[in-house]
């Protein structure tokens, strides 16, 4: 585990550096190392000034949600690591008073003494990221491992524990983070809530967008075979909005489509084998079946 010291340069030309977390949904393999590292760090351990000991039985401070898209044989399973978002405009701070504070480095801390009995702080979070400790009658969160960072660690334990590098912690200015968001296409959960989370996601479309997939076959000498390299167009309202080619197994896939977005037409053409098409009413990810070129 990394225990190197933080940089002494706490402020740059663009403003104070603050902690952010970036989770790559495409890299998470549901190994649960992040969940277990949080359990090991918080269950039974009292970090004075940061958090009271979490109970052995109860909701996890870090959790992983699972989403299965499509149906056999075109199926996509993705995993979403979720925890406190350390929002800049969190509702927990609006109702919590001096029991909830935002540190200069962007980390939110729920005071383990002042928040005693404050179940309203749990109810205030629209992201459902605050856990109620029934034993201690306390609202609790994953504190970004602030106690470790303050002791000189360069990153939280969940980052160290992830074998696929799906989780990254970075301490940079808001300006630099905004640039990364634009450059890398990062998104936050439930942006419509306007809580300004500091946990960002890469490839979030694996979890909240839809795809249309299928298989194309061609008849050659009376025998059906996979159509490799056929041109597949995705049409909407008469316009082509996407184009791809079938792979060696005749499969194709159009991703990052909005759920419940209505009618699409899939058109397939091959200069030798012929054409095929199908209309799809998209509600959730769908496998359109086998399209035979004629």
mmCIF file of C-alpha atoms in Angstrom, residues 21-24 27-28 33-35 62 81 83 142 155-156 158-162 164-169:
data_model
loop_
_atom_site.group_PDB
_atom_site.id
_atom_site.type_symbol
_atom_site.label_atom_id
_atom_site.label_comp_id
_atom_site.label_asym_id
_atom_site.label_seq_id
_atom_site.Cartn_x
_atom_site.Cartn_y
_atom_site.Cartn_z
ATOM 1 C CA UNK A 21 -12.513 10.484 -7.274
ATOM 2 C CA UNK A 22 -12.794 9.033 -10.783
ATOM 3 C CA UNK A 23 -14.389 5.613 -11.294
ATOM 4 C CA UNK A 24 -14.111 3.827 -14.649
ATOM 5 C CA UNK A 27 -12.778 -1.421 -15.747
ATOM 6 C CA UNK A 28 -14.727 -2.548 -12.662
ATOM 7 C CA UNK A 33 -11.853 -5.159 -3.012
ATOM 8 C CA UNK A 34 -12.944 -1.548 -2.560
ATOM 9 C CA UNK A 35 -15.917 -2.657 -0.457
ATOM 10 C CA UNK A 62 -18.845 1.653 -0.380
ATOM 11 C CA UNK A 81 -18.991 1.635 -7.508
ATOM 12 C CA UNK A 83 -20.106 5.954 -2.147
ATOM 13 C CA UNK A 142 -17.093 6.948 3.447
ATOM 14 C CA UNK A 155 -4.646 8.167 -1.932
ATOM 15 C CA UNK A 156 -7.561 6.362 -0.251
ATOM 16 C CA UNK A 158 -9.987 1.769 -2.222
ATOM 17 C CA UNK A 159 -7.608 3.073 -4.892
ATOM 18 C CA UNK A 160 -4.763 0.923 -3.595
ATOM 19 C CA UNK A 161 -7.061 -2.099 -3.330
ATOM 20 C CA UNK A 162 -8.420 -1.986 -6.899
ATOM 21 C CA UNK A 164 -7.896 -3.113 -12.393
ATOM 22 C CA UNK A 165 -7.171 0.588 -11.692
ATOM 23 C CA UNK A 166 -10.883 1.328 -11.998
ATOM 24 C CA UNK A 167 -10.657 3.908 -9.191
ATOM 25 C CA UNK A 168 -8.453 6.982 -9.239
ATOM 26 C CA UNK A 169 -8.103 9.766 -6.666
#
